[in-house]
Structure formats: C-alpha cells, structure tokens
PDB file of C-alpha atoms in Angstrom:
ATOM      1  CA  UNK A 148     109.504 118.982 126.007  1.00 45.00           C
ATOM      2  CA  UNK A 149     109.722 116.328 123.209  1.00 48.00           C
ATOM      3  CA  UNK A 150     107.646 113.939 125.597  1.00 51.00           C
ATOM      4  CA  UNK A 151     104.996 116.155 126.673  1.00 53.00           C
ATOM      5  CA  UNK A 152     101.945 116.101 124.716  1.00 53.00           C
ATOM      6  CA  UNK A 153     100.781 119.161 123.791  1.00 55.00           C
ATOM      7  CA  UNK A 154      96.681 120.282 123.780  1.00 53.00           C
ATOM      8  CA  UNK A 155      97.094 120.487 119.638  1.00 58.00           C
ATOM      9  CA  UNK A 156      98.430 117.011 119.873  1.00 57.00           C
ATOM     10  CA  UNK A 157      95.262 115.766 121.385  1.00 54.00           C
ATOM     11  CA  UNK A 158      92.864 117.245 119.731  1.00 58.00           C
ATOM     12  CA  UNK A 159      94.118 116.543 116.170  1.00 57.00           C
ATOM     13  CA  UNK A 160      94.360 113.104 117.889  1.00 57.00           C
ATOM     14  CA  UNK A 161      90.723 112.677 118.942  1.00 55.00           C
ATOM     15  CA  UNK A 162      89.317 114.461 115.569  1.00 56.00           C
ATOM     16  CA  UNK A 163      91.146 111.413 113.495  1.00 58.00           C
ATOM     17  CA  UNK A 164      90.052 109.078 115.538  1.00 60.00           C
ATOM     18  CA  UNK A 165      86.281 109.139 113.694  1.00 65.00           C
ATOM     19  CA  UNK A 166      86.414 108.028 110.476  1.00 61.00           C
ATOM     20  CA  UNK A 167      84.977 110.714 107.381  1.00 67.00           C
ATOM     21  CA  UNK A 168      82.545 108.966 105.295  1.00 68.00           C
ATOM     22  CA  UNK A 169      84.637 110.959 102.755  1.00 74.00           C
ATOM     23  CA  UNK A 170      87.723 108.616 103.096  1.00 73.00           C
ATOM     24  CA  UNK A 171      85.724 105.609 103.035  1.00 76.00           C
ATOM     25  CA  UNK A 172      86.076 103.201 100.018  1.00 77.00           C
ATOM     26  CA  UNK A 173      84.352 100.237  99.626  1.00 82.00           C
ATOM     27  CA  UNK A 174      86.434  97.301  98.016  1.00 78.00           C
ATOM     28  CA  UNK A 175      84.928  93.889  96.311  1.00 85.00           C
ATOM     29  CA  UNK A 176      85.675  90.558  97.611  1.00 86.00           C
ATOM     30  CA  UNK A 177      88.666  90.517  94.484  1.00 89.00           C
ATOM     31  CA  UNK A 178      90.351  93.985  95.333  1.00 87.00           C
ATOM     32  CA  UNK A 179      90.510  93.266  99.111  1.00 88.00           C
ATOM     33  CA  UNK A 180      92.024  89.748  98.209  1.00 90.00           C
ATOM     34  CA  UNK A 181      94.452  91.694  96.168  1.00 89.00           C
ATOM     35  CA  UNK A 182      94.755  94.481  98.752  1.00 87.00           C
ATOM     36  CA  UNK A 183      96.001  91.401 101.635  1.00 89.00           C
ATOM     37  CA  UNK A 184      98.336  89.677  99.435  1.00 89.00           C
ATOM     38  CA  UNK A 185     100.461  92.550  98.443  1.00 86.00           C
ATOM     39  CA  UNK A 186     100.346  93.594 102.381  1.00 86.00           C
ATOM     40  CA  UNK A 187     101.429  90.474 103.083  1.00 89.00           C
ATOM     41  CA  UNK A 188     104.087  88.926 100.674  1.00 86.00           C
ATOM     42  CA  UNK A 189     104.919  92.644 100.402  1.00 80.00           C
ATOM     43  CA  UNK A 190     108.124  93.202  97.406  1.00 78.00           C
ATOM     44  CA  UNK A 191     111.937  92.979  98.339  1.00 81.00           C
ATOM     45  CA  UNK A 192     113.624  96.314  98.656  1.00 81.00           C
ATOM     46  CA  UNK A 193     115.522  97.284  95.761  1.00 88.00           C
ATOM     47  CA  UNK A 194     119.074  98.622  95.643  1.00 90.00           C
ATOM     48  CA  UNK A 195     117.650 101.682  95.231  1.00 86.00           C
ATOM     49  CA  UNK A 196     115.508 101.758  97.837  1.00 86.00           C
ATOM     50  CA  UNK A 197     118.108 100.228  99.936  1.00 88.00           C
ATOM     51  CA  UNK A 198     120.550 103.195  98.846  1.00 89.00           C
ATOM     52  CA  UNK A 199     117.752 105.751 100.103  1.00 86.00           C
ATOM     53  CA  UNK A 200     117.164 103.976 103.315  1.00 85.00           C
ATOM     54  CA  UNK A 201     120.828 103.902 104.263  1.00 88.00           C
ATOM     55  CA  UNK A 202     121.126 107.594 103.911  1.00 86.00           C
ATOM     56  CA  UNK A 203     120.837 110.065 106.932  1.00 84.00           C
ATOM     57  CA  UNK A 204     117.224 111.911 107.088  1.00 79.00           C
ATOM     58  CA  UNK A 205     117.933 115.261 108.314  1.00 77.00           C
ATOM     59  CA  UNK A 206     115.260 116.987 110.672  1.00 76.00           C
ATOM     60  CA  UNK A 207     114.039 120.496 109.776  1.00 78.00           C
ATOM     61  CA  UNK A 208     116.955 122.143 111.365  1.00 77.00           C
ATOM     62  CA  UNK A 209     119.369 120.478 108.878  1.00 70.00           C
ATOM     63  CA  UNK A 210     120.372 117.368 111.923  1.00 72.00           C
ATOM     64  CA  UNK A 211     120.565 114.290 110.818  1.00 66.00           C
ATOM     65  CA  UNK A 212     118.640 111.564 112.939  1.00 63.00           C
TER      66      UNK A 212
END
C-alpha cells in the first residue's frame, strides 16, 4: 500500500503546485546574492549535528528507520 498513491495524495499535490501570493517574498539584488551563497558554500556539520544525524529516527509506531 506504501506505493499506491492515494486520491488525498493528489490533490494536496495539485493544490501546492500554484503558488499563494501569500508566500511570496520579494528579495533585492543583495539578499538573493546572500540567499545563493549560503545555499551554495552551505556550513560543515557540526559534531552535534553529526551526533543527531547518526541516531535512529523512529516512525510513529516507535520503529526505527
């Protein structure tokens, strides 16, 4: 059943695929320059947030992945 896409799953699907002039923000020439550096020389993981990572994520029935 996990591969089957269910009717919910399409909808929700095609109502996020338009854009909400709500969620739209309009950056200057200097933000978005900001904004694409970051994305790209993006910071190294700390040992913290190497620590998290390495830990199992358990589903919502308590199994781990």
């Amino acid at each position: 059943m996990s591969q089957q896409i269910r009717k919910t799953d399409l909808e929700k699907s095609e109502s996020m695929s338009e854009p909400s002039q709500d969620n739209v923000t309009l950056l200057s020439g200097e933000s978005f320059d900001k904004l694409t550096n970051i994305l790209k020389n993006s910071p190294k993981p700390t040992q913290a947030m190497k620590d998290l990572m390495s830990k199992p994520r358990l589903t919502k029935n308590g199994n781990s992945l």
